[in-house]
Coordinates of C-alpha atoms in Angstrom, one line a residue:
Chain A
V1 CA -42.6 -27.7 -15.7
S2 CA -39.8 -25.3 -15.2
S3 CA -36.6 -26.8 -13.6
I4 CA -36.3 -23.8 -11.4
S5 CA -39.8 -23.4 -10.0
R6 CA -38.6 -23.1 -6.4
I7 CA -35.7 -20.7 -5.6
A8 CA -33.9 -19.9 -2.3
V9 CA -31.8 -16.8 -1.7
V10 CA -29.0 -17.2 0.8
G11 CA -27.4 -13.9 1.8
S12 CA -30.2 -11.5 1.3
G13 CA -28.3 -8.3 1.4
A14 CA -28.5 -5.8 -1.5
V15 CA -27.5 -8.2 -4.3
G16 CA -29.6 -11.2 -3.1
G17 CA -32.5 -8.9 -2.2
Y18 CA -32.4 -7.2 -5.6
Y19 CA -32.2 -10.1 -8.0
G20 CA -34.3 -12.4 -5.8
G21 CA -36.8 -9.6 -5.2
M22 CA -37.2 -8.8 -8.8
L23 CA -37.8 -12.6 -9.6
A24 CA -40.4 -12.8 -6.8
H25 CA -42.1 -9.6 -8.0
T26 CA -42.7 -11.3 -11.4
G27 CA -44.2 -14.4 -9.9
C28 CA -41.3 -16.8 -9.2
D29 CA -41.5 -18.8 -5.9
V30 CA -38.6 -17.2 -4.1
H31 CA -37.7 -17.9 -0.5
F32 CA -35.3 -15.5 1.3
L33 CA -33.1 -16.6 4.2
L34 CA -32.8 -13.5 6.4
R35 CA -31.1 -12.7 9.7
S36 CA -31.0 -9.0 10.8
D37 CA -33.7 -7.9 8.3
L38 CA -36.1 -10.8 9.1
S39 CA -38.7 -9.0 11.2
A40 CA -38.7 -5.9 8.9
V41 CA -39.2 -8.1 5.8
R42 CA -41.9 -10.2 7.4
R43 CA -43.8 -7.1 8.3
D44 CA -43.2 -4.9 5.3
G45 CA -41.8 -7.1 2.6
L46 CA -38.9 -6.1 0.4
T47 CA -38.8 -2.6 -1.1
I48 CA -36.7 -2.0 -4.2
R49 CA -36.3 1.5 -5.5
T50 CA -35.3 1.2 -9.2
G51 CA -35.4 3.4 -12.2
G52 CA -37.6 6.0 -10.5
R53 CA -40.2 3.5 -9.3
T54 CA -40.7 1.7 -6.0
V55 CA -41.3 -2.1 -6.2
R56 CA -42.8 -3.7 -3.2
V57 CA -42.4 -7.4 -2.9
A58 CA -44.4 -9.6 -0.4
A59 CA -41.3 -11.7 0.1
Q60 CA -41.4 -15.2 1.7
A61 CA -39.0 -14.5 4.6
H62 CA -37.4 -17.3 6.6
G63 CA -35.1 -17.3 9.6
A64 CA -33.7 -20.8 9.0
V65 CA -33.0 -22.9 5.9
Q66 CA -34.9 -25.8 7.5
E67 CA -38.0 -23.8 7.1
I68 CA -37.4 -23.5 3.4
G69 CA -36.4 -27.1 2.7
P70 CA -35.3 -28.4 -0.7
V71 CA -35.4 -26.0 -3.7
D72 CA -34.5 -26.2 -7.4
M73 CA -32.0 -23.4 -7.3
V74 CA -30.1 -21.5 -4.6
L75 CA -28.9 -18.0 -5.3
I76 CA -25.8 -17.4 -3.1
A77 CA -25.1 -13.8 -2.3
L78 CA -23.2 -14.0 0.9
K79 CA -19.8 -12.2 1.1
A80 CA -17.2 -14.7 0.1
T81 CA -15.6 -14.0 3.5
A82 CA -18.6 -15.8 5.1
N83 CA -18.4 -18.9 2.9
A84 CA -17.8 -21.2 5.9
A85 CA -21.4 -20.5 6.9
L86 CA -22.5 -22.4 3.8
E87 CA -21.5 -25.7 5.2
A88 CA -24.6 -25.6 7.4
L89 CA -26.8 -23.5 5.2
I90 CA -26.7 -25.5 1.9
P91 CA -27.5 -29.1 2.8
P92 CA -31.1 -28.6 3.9
L93 CA -31.8 -26.8 0.6
L94 CA -30.7 -29.7 -1.6
H95 CA -32.5 -32.3 -3.6
D96 CA -30.8 -34.4 -6.3
A97 CA -30.8 -31.7 -8.9
T98 CA -30.6 -28.5 -6.9
A99 CA -28.5 -25.9 -8.7
L100 CA -26.2 -23.6 -6.7
V101 CA -25.6 -20.2 -8.3
T102 CA -22.9 -18.1 -6.7
L103 CA -23.4 -14.4 -7.3
Q104 CA -20.2 -13.7 -5.3
N105 CA -17.1 -11.7 -6.4
G106 CA -13.8 -13.0 -7.5
L107 CA -12.3 -16.5 -7.9
G108 CA -12.7 -19.6 -5.9
N109 CA -16.4 -19.5 -5.0
E110 CA -17.5 -22.0 -7.7
E111 CA -14.7 -24.3 -6.6
Y112 CA -15.8 -24.0 -3.0
L113 CA -19.3 -25.2 -3.9
A114 CA -18.1 -27.8 -6.3
E115 CA -15.8 -29.5 -3.8
R116 CA -18.6 -29.8 -1.3
W117 CA -21.7 -30.5 -3.3
G118 CA -20.5 -31.5 -6.7
A119 CA -19.4 -29.5 -9.7
E120 CA -22.5 -30.5 -11.7
R121 CA -24.7 -28.3 -9.4
V122 CA -22.6 -25.2 -9.8
L123 CA -23.3 -22.0 -11.8
G124 CA -22.0 -18.5 -11.3
G125 CA -23.3 -15.1 -12.0
L126 CA -21.3 -11.9 -12.5
C127 CA -23.3 -8.9 -11.4
F128 CA -22.5 -5.5 -12.8
V129 CA -24.7 -3.4 -10.6
C130 CA -24.6 -0.5 -8.1
L131 CA -26.9 -1.3 -5.2
N132 CA -27.3 0.1 -1.7
R133 CA -29.2 -1.4 1.3
R134 CA -30.8 1.8 2.7
A135 CA -32.6 0.2 5.7
P136 CA -33.8 -3.3 6.7
G137 CA -35.5 -4.7 3.6
V138 CA -35.0 -1.5 1.6
I139 CA -32.7 -1.7 -1.4
E140 CA -31.8 1.2 -3.7
H141 CA -30.8 0.3 -7.2
I142 CA -28.4 3.1 -8.2
D143 CA -27.0 2.1 -11.6
H144 CA -26.3 -0.7 -14.0
G145 CA -27.8 -4.1 -13.1
S146 CA -26.7 -6.5 -15.8
I147 CA -25.9 -10.1 -14.9
S148 CA -23.9 -12.7 -16.8
I149 CA -24.6 -16.3 -15.9
G150 CA -22.7 -19.4 -16.8
E151 CA -22.2 -23.0 -15.8
F152 CA -19.0 -23.9 -14.0
H153 CA -16.6 -25.2 -16.7
R154 CA -19.5 -26.2 -19.0
A155 CA -21.5 -24.5 -21.7
P156 CA -24.9 -23.0 -20.7
S157 CA -27.5 -25.6 -20.0
P158 CA -31.4 -25.5 -20.1
R159 CA -31.4 -24.3 -16.4
T160 CA -29.0 -21.5 -17.3
L161 CA -31.2 -20.3 -20.0
E162 CA -34.3 -20.6 -17.8
L163 CA -32.7 -18.5 -15.1
V164 CA -31.6 -15.9 -17.7
A165 CA -35.2 -15.9 -19.2
A166 CA -36.7 -15.5 -15.7
L167 CA -34.4 -12.5 -14.9
Q168 CA -35.2 -11.0 -18.3
R169 CA -38.9 -11.2 -17.5
A170 CA -38.1 -9.4 -14.3
G171 CA -36.7 -6.5 -16.4
I172 CA -33.1 -7.4 -15.7
D173 CA -30.4 -7.3 -18.4
A174 CA -29.3 -10.9 -18.1
K175 CA -27.3 -13.1 -20.5
A176 CA -25.8 -16.5 -20.6
V177 CA -22.0 -16.7 -21.1
P178 CA -20.2 -19.6 -22.6
N179 CA -17.1 -19.2 -20.5
L180 CA -17.9 -18.2 -16.9
V181 CA -14.3 -18.3 -15.7
E182 CA -13.0 -16.1 -18.5
E183 CA -15.8 -13.6 -17.6
R184 CA -14.5 -13.6 -14.0
W185 CA -11.0 -12.8 -15.2
R186 CA -12.4 -10.0 -17.3
K187 CA -14.1 -8.5 -14.3
L188 CA -11.1 -9.0 -12.2
L189 CA -9.0 -7.0 -14.6
W190 CA -10.9 -4.0 -13.3
N191 CA -11.5 -5.1 -9.7
I192 CA -7.9 -6.0 -9.0
P193 CA -6.4 -2.6 -9.6
F194 CA -9.3 -0.3 -8.8
N195 CA -10.8 -2.0 -5.7
G196 CA -7.2 -2.7 -4.5
L197 CA -5.6 0.6 -5.1
S198 CA -8.6 2.5 -3.7
I199 CA -7.7 0.9 -0.3
A200 CA -3.9 0.7 -0.6
A201 CA -3.7 4.4 -1.6
G202 CA -5.6 5.3 1.6
G203 CA -9.1 5.9 0.2
A204 CA -8.8 6.8 -3.4
T205 CA -11.8 7.1 -5.8
V206 CA -11.6 5.9 -9.4
A207 CA -11.1 9.5 -10.4
D208 CA -8.2 9.9 -7.9
I209 CA -6.5 6.8 -9.3
L210 CA -6.8 8.0 -12.9
A211 CA -5.7 11.5 -12.0
D212 CA -2.4 10.4 -10.4
A213 CA 0.0 9.4 -13.1
G214 CA 1.8 7.0 -10.9
L215 CA -1.4 5.2 -9.7
R216 CA -2.8 5.1 -13.2
R217 CA 0.3 3.5 -14.5
L218 CA 0.3 1.1 -11.6
A219 CA -3.4 0.2 -12.3
R220 CA -2.5 -0.6 -15.9
D221 CA 0.6 -2.7 -14.8
L222 CA -1.6 -4.7 -12.5
M223 CA -4.0 -5.3 -15.4
S224 CA -1.1 -6.5 -17.5
E225 CA -0.1 -9.0 -14.8
A226 CA -3.7 -10.3 -14.5
L227 CA -4.0 -10.5 -18.3
D228 CA -0.8 -12.5 -18.5
A229 CA -2.1 -14.9 -15.8
A230 CA -5.5 -15.3 -17.5
R231 CA -3.8 -16.1 -20.8
R232 CA -1.5 -18.7 -19.3
I233 CA -4.6 -20.3 -17.7
G234 CA -6.2 -20.4 -21.2
H235 CA -8.4 -17.3 -21.6
D236 CA -7.7 -15.4 -24.7
I237 CA -8.3 -11.8 -23.5
P238 CA -6.8 -9.1 -25.8
D239 CA -4.7 -6.2 -24.6
S240 CA -7.3 -3.9 -26.0
F241 CA -9.7 -5.1 -23.3
A242 CA -7.4 -3.8 -20.6
D243 CA -7.1 -0.5 -22.3
F244 CA -10.9 -0.4 -22.6
Q245 CA -11.2 -1.0 -18.9
I246 CA -9.1 2.1 -18.3
T247 CA -11.1 4.1 -20.8
R248 CA -14.5 3.2 -19.5
S249 CA -13.3 4.1 -15.9
Q250 CA -12.9 7.7 -17.0
T251 CA -16.6 8.2 -17.0
M252 CA -17.0 6.9 -13.4
G253 CA -15.9 10.0 -11.7
A254 CA -15.4 9.9 -8.0
Y255 CA -16.9 6.4 -7.8
Q256 CA -15.9 4.5 -4.7
P257 CA -15.2 0.8 -5.4
S258 CA -17.3 -1.5 -3.2
S259 CA -14.2 -2.9 -1.4
L260 CA -13.3 0.7 -0.4
I261 CA -16.7 1.2 1.1
D262 CA -16.6 -2.1 2.9
W263 CA -13.2 -1.2 4.3
Q264 CA -14.2 2.2 5.4
L265 CA -17.3 0.8 7.1
G266 CA -15.2 -1.9 8.9
R267 CA -16.9 -4.7 6.9
P268 CA -15.0 -7.7 5.7
V269 CA -13.2 -7.3 2.4
E270 CA -13.1 -10.2 -0.1
V271 CA -9.3 -10.2 -0.2
E272 CA -8.8 -13.9 -1.0
A273 CA -11.5 -14.0 -3.7
I274 CA -10.3 -10.8 -5.5
W275 CA -6.5 -10.8 -5.0
G276 CA -5.4 -14.0 -3.2
E277 CA -6.9 -16.6 -5.5
P278 CA -6.0 -14.8 -8.7
W279 CA -2.4 -14.5 -7.5
R280 CA -2.3 -18.2 -6.5
Q281 CA -3.9 -19.4 -9.8
G282 CA -1.6 -17.1 -11.8
T283 CA 1.5 -18.2 -9.9
R284 CA 0.6 -21.9 -10.5
A285 CA 0.5 -21.1 -14.2
D286 CA 4.0 -19.5 -14.0
A287 CA 2.8 -15.9 -14.4
A288 CA 5.1 -13.3 -12.7
M289 CA 2.8 -11.2 -10.5
P290 CA 5.0 -9.1 -8.2
R291 CA 2.6 -6.2 -8.0
L292 CA -0.5 -8.4 -7.4
E293 CA 1.3 -10.3 -4.7
M294 CA 2.4 -7.0 -3.1
L295 CA -1.2 -5.6 -3.3
Y296 CA -2.5 -8.9 -1.8
R297 CA 0.0 -8.8 1.1
L298 CA -0.8 -5.1 1.9
L299 CA -4.5 -5.6 1.7
T300 CA -4.3 -8.6 3.9
C301 CA -2.8 -6.4 6.6
L302 CA -4.8 -3.3 6.0
T303 CA -8.2 -5.1 6.1
A304 CA -7.2 -7.2 9.1
K305 CA -6.9 -4.0 11.0
G306 CA -10.5 -3.2 10.1
A307 CA -11.6 0.1 8.9
A308 CA -9.3 3.1 8.2
A309 CA -8.7 4.5 11.7
Chain B
V1 CA 45.3 25.2 11.9
S2 CA 42.4 22.8 11.5
S3 CA 40.6 23.1 8.2
I4 CA 37.3 22.9 10.1
S5 CA 37.7 25.4 12.8
R6 CA 34.4 27.1 12.1
I7 CA 31.2 25.1 11.6
A8 CA 27.6 25.9 10.9
V9 CA 24.6 23.7 11.5
V10 CA 21.7 24.2 9.1
G11 CA 18.6 22.4 10.2
S12 CA 19.0 22.3 13.9
G13 CA 16.4 19.7 14.8
A14 CA 17.3 16.5 16.7
V15 CA 20.1 15.3 14.3
G16 CA 21.7 18.8 13.8
G17 CA 21.4 19.7 17.4
Y18 CA 22.8 16.4 18.7
Y19 CA 25.9 16.1 16.5
G20 CA 26.5 19.9 16.4
G21 CA 25.8 20.2 20.1
M22 CA 28.3 17.4 21.0
L23 CA 31.0 19.1 18.9
A24 CA 30.3 22.5 20.5
H25 CA 30.4 20.9 23.9
T26 CA 34.0 19.7 23.3
G27 CA 35.2 23.1 22.1
C28 CA 34.4 23.3 18.4
D29 CA 33.2 26.7 17.2
V30 CA 29.7 25.7 16.1
H31 CA 27.0 28.1 14.9
F32 CA 23.4 27.0 14.8
L33 CA 20.8 28.3 12.5
L34 CA 17.6 28.1 14.3
R35 CA 14.0 29.1 13.6
S36 CA 11.3 27.9 16.0
D37 CA 13.8 27.1 18.8
L38 CA 15.8 30.3 18.5
S39 CA 14.6 32.2 21.6
A40 CA 14.7 29.0 23.8
V41 CA 18.3 28.2 22.7
R42 CA 19.4 31.8 23.1
R43 CA 18.1 31.8 26.6
D44 CA 18.9 28.2 27.8
G45 CA 21.4 26.8 25.3
L46 CA 21.0 23.3 24.0
T47 CA 20.2 20.4 26.3
I48 CA 21.2 16.9 25.3
R49 CA 20.2 13.9 27.4
T50 CA 22.5 11.1 26.5
G51 CA 23.7 7.9 28.3
G52 CA 22.2 8.8 31.6
R53 CA 23.7 12.3 31.8
T54 CA 22.6 15.8 30.7
V55 CA 24.9 17.8 28.5
R56 CA 24.2 21.6 28.5
V57 CA 25.7 23.5 25.6
A58 CA 25.9 27.3 25.5
A59 CA 25.2 27.1 21.8
Q60 CA 25.9 30.1 19.4
A61 CA 22.3 30.5 18.1
H62 CA 21.5 32.6 15.0
G63 CA 18.3 33.5 13.3
A64 CA 19.8 34.1 9.9
V65 CA 22.8 32.7 7.9
Q66 CA 24.0 36.3 7.2
E67 CA 24.7 36.6 11.0
I68 CA 26.9 33.5 10.8
G69 CA 28.8 34.3 7.6
P70 CA 31.4 32.1 5.9
V71 CA 32.4 28.9 7.7
D72 CA 34.8 26.0 7.0
M73 CA 32.1 23.3 7.1
V74 CA 28.3 23.2 7.0
L75 CA 26.5 20.3 8.6
I76 CA 23.1 20.0 6.7
A77 CA 20.4 18.3 8.7
L78 CA 17.2 19.6 7.2
K79 CA 14.6 17.2 6.0
A80 CA 15.4 16.4 2.3
T81 CA 11.8 17.5 1.6
A82 CA 13.0 21.1 2.5
N83 CA 16.1 21.1 0.2
A84 CA 14.7 24.1 -1.8
A85 CA 15.4 26.3 1.2
L86 CA 19.1 25.6 0.8
E87 CA 19.3 27.8 -2.3
A88 CA 19.1 30.8 0.0
L89 CA 20.7 29.3 3.1
I90 CA 24.0 28.0 1.7
P91 CA 25.6 31.0 -0.3
P92 CA 26.2 33.3 2.7
L93 CA 28.0 30.5 4.5
L94 CA 30.6 29.8 1.7
H95 CA 34.2 30.7 1.3
D96 CA 36.4 29.1 -1.4
A97 CA 36.9 25.8 0.6
T98 CA 33.8 25.5 2.6
A99 CA 32.8 21.8 2.9
L100 CA 29.1 20.9 2.8
V101 CA 28.2 17.7 4.8
T102 CA 24.7 16.3 4.2
L103 CA 23.5 14.3 7.2
Q104 CA 20.2 13.7 5.3
N105 CA 18.5 10.4 4.5
G106 CA 18.4 8.5 1.2
L107 CA 19.8 9.3 -2.2
G108 CA 20.1 12.5 -4.2
N109 CA 21.2 14.9 -1.5
E110 CA 24.9 14.9 -2.4
E111 CA 23.9 15.4 -6.0
Y112 CA 21.7 18.3 -5.1
L113 CA 24.6 20.1 -3.3
A114 CA 27.1 19.2 -6.0
E115 CA 25.0 20.6 -8.8
R116 CA 24.7 23.9 -7.1
W117 CA 27.9 24.5 -5.3
G118 CA 30.4 22.1 -6.8
A119 CA 31.0 18.4 -6.2
E120 CA 34.4 19.0 -4.6
R121 CA 32.7 20.6 -1.6
V122 CA 30.4 17.7 -0.8
L123 CA 30.6 15.0 1.9
G124 CA 27.8 12.9 3.3
G125 CA 27.2 11.4 6.7
L126 CA 25.0 8.4 7.5
C127 CA 23.6 8.6 11.0
F128 CA 22.5 5.5 12.8
V129 CA 20.9 7.1 15.7
C130 CA 17.6 7.3 17.6
L131 CA 16.9 10.9 18.7
N132 CA 13.9 12.8 19.8
R133 CA 13.4 16.5 20.2
R134 CA 11.5 16.7 23.5
A135 CA 11.1 20.5 23.7
P136 CA 12.6 23.6 22.0
G137 CA 16.4 23.1 22.4
V138 CA 16.0 19.8 24.3
I139 CA 17.2 16.6 22.6
E140 CA 16.9 13.1 23.9
H141 CA 19.4 10.6 22.6
I142 CA 17.6 7.3 22.9
D143 CA 19.9 4.7 21.2
H144 CA 22.8 4.1 18.9
G145 CA 24.6 7.2 17.6
S146 CA 27.2 6.1 15.1
I147 CA 27.9 8.1 12.1
S148 CA 29.7 7.1 8.9
I149 CA 31.3 9.9 6.9
G150 CA 32.6 9.9 3.4
E151 CA 33.4 12.2 0.5
F152 CA 31.1 12.3 -2.5
H153 CA 32.6 9.9 -5.1
R154 CA 36.1 10.3 -3.6
A155 CA 38.2 8.6 -0.9
P156 CA 38.2 10.2 2.5
S157 CA 40.3 13.4 2.6
P158 CA 42.1 15.2 5.4
R159 CA 38.9 17.2 6.2
T160 CA 36.9 13.9 6.4
L161 CA 39.4 12.5 8.9
E162 CA 39.4 15.8 10.9
L163 CA 35.6 15.7 11.2
V164 CA 35.7 12.1 12.2
A165 CA 38.3 12.9 14.9
A166 CA 36.4 15.9 16.2
L167 CA 33.2 13.7 16.5
Q168 CA 35.2 11.0 18.2
R169 CA 36.6 13.5 20.7
A170 CA 32.9 14.4 21.4
G171 CA 32.3 10.8 22.4
I172 CA 30.6 9.8 19.1
D173 CA 31.2 6.5 17.3
A174 CA 32.3 8.1 14.0
K175 CA 34.2 6.5 11.1
A176 CA 35.3 7.5 7.7
V177 CA 34.0 5.3 4.9
P178 CA 35.7 4.8 1.5
N179 CA 32.5 4.5 -0.5
L180 CA 29.8 6.8 0.7
V181 CA 27.3 5.8 -2.0
E182 CA 27.6 2.1 -1.3
E183 CA 27.0 2.9 2.4
R184 CA 23.9 4.8 1.4
W185 CA 22.6 1.7 -0.5
R186 CA 23.4 -0.5 2.4
K187 CA 21.3 1.7 4.7
L188 CA 18.5 1.9 2.1
L189 CA 18.3 -1.9 2.0
W190 CA 16.7 -1.5 5.4
N191 CA 14.9 1.8 5.0
I192 CA 13.2 0.9 1.7
P193 CA 11.3 -2.1 3.1
F194 CA 10.9 -1.2 6.8
N195 CA 10.1 2.5 6.6
G196 CA 8.0 2.0 3.5
L197 CA 5.9 -1.0 4.6
S198 CA 5.4 0.6 8.0
I199 CA 3.3 3.2 6.3
A200 CA 1.9 1.2 3.4
A201 CA 0.6 -1.5 5.8
G202 CA -1.3 1.2 7.7
G203 CA 1.0 1.7 10.7
A204 CA 3.1 -1.4 11.2
T205 CA 6.0 -1.6 13.5
V206 CA 9.2 -3.6 12.7
A207 CA 7.8 -6.5 14.8
D208 CA 4.5 -6.4 12.9
I209 CA 6.3 -6.6 9.6
L210 CA 8.4 -9.6 10.7
A211 CA 5.5 -11.4 12.4
D212 CA 3.3 -11.3 9.2
A213 CA 4.7 -14.0 6.8
G214 CA 3.5 -12.0 3.7
L215 CA 5.0 -8.7 4.8
R216 CA 8.2 -10.3 5.8
R217 CA 8.5 -12.0 2.5
L218 CA 7.7 -8.7 0.8
A219 CA 10.4 -6.9 2.8
R220 CA 13.0 -9.4 1.7
D221 CA 11.8 -9.2 -1.9
L222 CA 12.1 -5.4 -1.8
M223 CA 15.7 -5.8 -0.4
S224 CA 16.5 -8.2 -3.3
E225 CA 15.3 -5.5 -5.8
A226 CA 17.5 -2.9 -4.1
L227 CA 20.4 -5.2 -3.9
D228 CA 20.2 -5.9 -7.7
A229 CA 20.0 -2.2 -8.4
A230 CA 23.0 -1.5 -6.2
R231 CA 25.0 -4.1 -7.9
R232 CA 24.2 -2.9 -11.4
I233 CA 25.3 0.6 -10.3
G234 CA 28.6 -1.0 -9.2
H235 CA 28.3 -1.7 -5.5
D236 CA 29.2 -5.2 -4.5
I237 CA 26.9 -5.9 -1.6
P238 CA 26.5 -9.7 -0.9
D239 CA 23.1 -11.4 -0.4
S240 CA 24.2 -12.2 3.2
F241 CA 24.0 -8.5 4.0
A242 CA 20.2 -8.5 3.2
D243 CA 19.7 -11.6 5.3
F244 CA 21.6 -9.9 8.1
Q245 CA 19.4 -6.8 7.8
I246 CA 16.4 -9.1 8.4
T247 CA 18.1 -10.8 11.3
R248 CA 19.2 -7.7 13.1
S249 CA 15.6 -6.3 12.8
Q250 CA 14.4 -9.1 15.0
T251 CA 15.8 -7.5 18.1
M252 CA 14.1 -4.2 17.4
G253 CA 10.7 -5.2 18.7
A254 CA 7.9 -2.8 18.2
Y255 CA 10.3 -0.1 16.8
Q256 CA 8.5 2.5 14.7
P257 CA 10.6 3.6 11.7
S258 CA 11.1 7.3 11.6
S259 CA 9.1 7.7 8.4
L260 CA 6.1 6.1 10.1
I261 CA 6.3 8.6 13.0
D262 CA 6.7 11.5 10.5
W263 CA 3.6 10.3 8.6
Q264 CA 1.5 9.8 11.7
L265 CA 2.4 13.3 13.0
G266 CA 1.6 14.8 9.6
R267 CA 5.2 15.8 8.9
P268 CA 6.7 15.5 5.4
V269 CA 8.1 12.1 4.5
E270 CA 11.3 11.9 2.4
V271 CA 9.6 9.8 -0.3
E272 CA 11.9 11.0 -3.1
A273 CA 15.1 10.4 -1.2
I274 CA 14.3 7.0 0.2
W275 CA 12.1 5.5 -2.6
G276 CA 11.9 7.7 -5.7
E277 CA 15.6 8.3 -6.3
P278 CA 16.7 4.6 -5.7
W279 CA 13.9 3.5 -8.0
R280 CA 15.0 6.0 -10.7
Q281 CA 18.7 5.2 -10.4
G282 CA 18.0 1.4 -10.4
T283 CA 15.7 1.7 -13.4
R284 CA 18.4 3.7 -15.3
A285 CA 20.7 0.8 -14.6
D286 CA 18.1 -1.6 -16.1
A287 CA 17.2 -3.2 -12.7
A288 CA 13.6 -4.5 -12.6
M289 CA 12.0 -3.0 -9.5
P290 CA 8.2 -3.5 -9.7
R291 CA 7.8 -3.7 -5.9
L292 CA 9.8 -0.6 -5.2
E293 CA 8.0 1.3 -7.9
M294 CA 4.7 0.3 -6.5
L295 CA 5.7 1.2 -3.0
Y296 CA 7.0 4.6 -4.2
R297 CA 3.6 5.2 -6.0
L298 CA 1.6 4.3 -3.0
L299 CA 3.7 6.3 -0.6
T300 CA 3.5 9.3 -2.8
C301 CA -0.3 9.2 -2.5
L302 CA -0.4 8.2 1.1
T303 CA 2.0 11.0 2.3
A304 CA 0.4 13.6 0.0
K305 CA -2.8 13.1 2.0
G306 CA -0.8 14.0 5.2
A307 CA -1.1 11.9 8.3
A308 CA -3.2 8.8 8.7
A309 CA -6.7 10.2 9.2

């Protein structure tokens, strides 16, 4: 018997709908917690447009976690800014061995889950994917889609490998990673400068940031600060990885980082997860991070005001 | 015979109109170079509302510097962003001993004049004044009004003292300062953080900056960077002066720094004079200025886009 035969998805926006929907499409027993999209998904199921085809999933849609009851694994895809809602949403889903997999951005989400429901339950997934929710229950998969899954401060376990295998059977480029936190820092090396400067510079695309010599230099300096912090915390990421993050950005064109889109649409931005927590963790490890601190301070103000006026 | 019997004002906006107008009102021979306000001032003169009274000045208004011809002193009150225009405007005003007094903000304006027309001609004035141009030729003097005048890298000379005396006769709180460049750094200690963060934080007043613990800390950190740079350059400004700049800001309330107003109205912002040149001079003196550099980079982008959308 699989240890993940019953799965719940909490936060069924684009990320939860896509990964959960693809798992359901290939036969996994997936239960979606829905709010605004509940009636649409009950009526029409989930629709995922991916790679030129349209996948229709007769999703098991629920309006409350009590309807779902205990599951073997919870995929958590809420915005990190809504984590407080998990206090009520998680307990009804738990049995003794329920795994909690956060697919959220940045740092601090695994810790949040571990403090409340025990570190042994916690896994994390890093999603490298461009998705868009086009309408209630309709998700467009634009580009990429790989996911790296790891246990929280532990090596991959049987359940990690089962989840990876289930995702692979659903056609997703999934892999298990031995050091989840290091992977998070590697991803932050890009998100910190590019998501942050896209807002702080007043609505800059990746191409805008790279084309402006001052912003490009600033992006690389922010990466150096994050790199120094990651190393002091114990992750051996080479300088060449930061250079590679700049290089690979050059093919992205006028890509708008997700935080910029959130900000422009007046949605919450994950300021604490992407900038606040890395700054705090780096500072505790005696890293000097004046640029990250400044970016964090500015983003806190800019996003508190809501969208660009 | 006074060495400043004939004066020209170049850039007759609020600052040039106010100081030049008050001098003309008390009998100085002042010639104003005007562009958009020319016909209004020719018809109605300058109107200065100050301290509850209205001063009307039958100003000598000119549409071209060639009409004015050589003068003893030029008061330069253009935006520093328009300095390139001086190449054509200054030469017709010069005789062998013409003094050039820049009333502009930030660093680099004295150097600009000295490189082109000789350092011995150059003085600078720091204006601590709240003015508003209400209509063509109509200036409202809102608050403050003091002006500190010094020679460029020299002690005050007879002409400095004559200008100070003429301003004092016009009712203005003027004084001669022994070290003009140090005064500029002292003023920058306020302008760098408060003018800069008001824009970078998306439209923050002085009260907003002080009320947000993160921004307030950032303002003080930016002051510390500027203080370190000023000291390395040779100006002995104590830490207590930076603390005093924070303290005195607490009575300003919801004051909008002039750069914020310029930005919001889509006018040029003096990014090079207030942030770029202090960063370059500090960096040449081996000061570490990561926050100032970042602020400069962000403001360069934000102001290039014009006003807040």
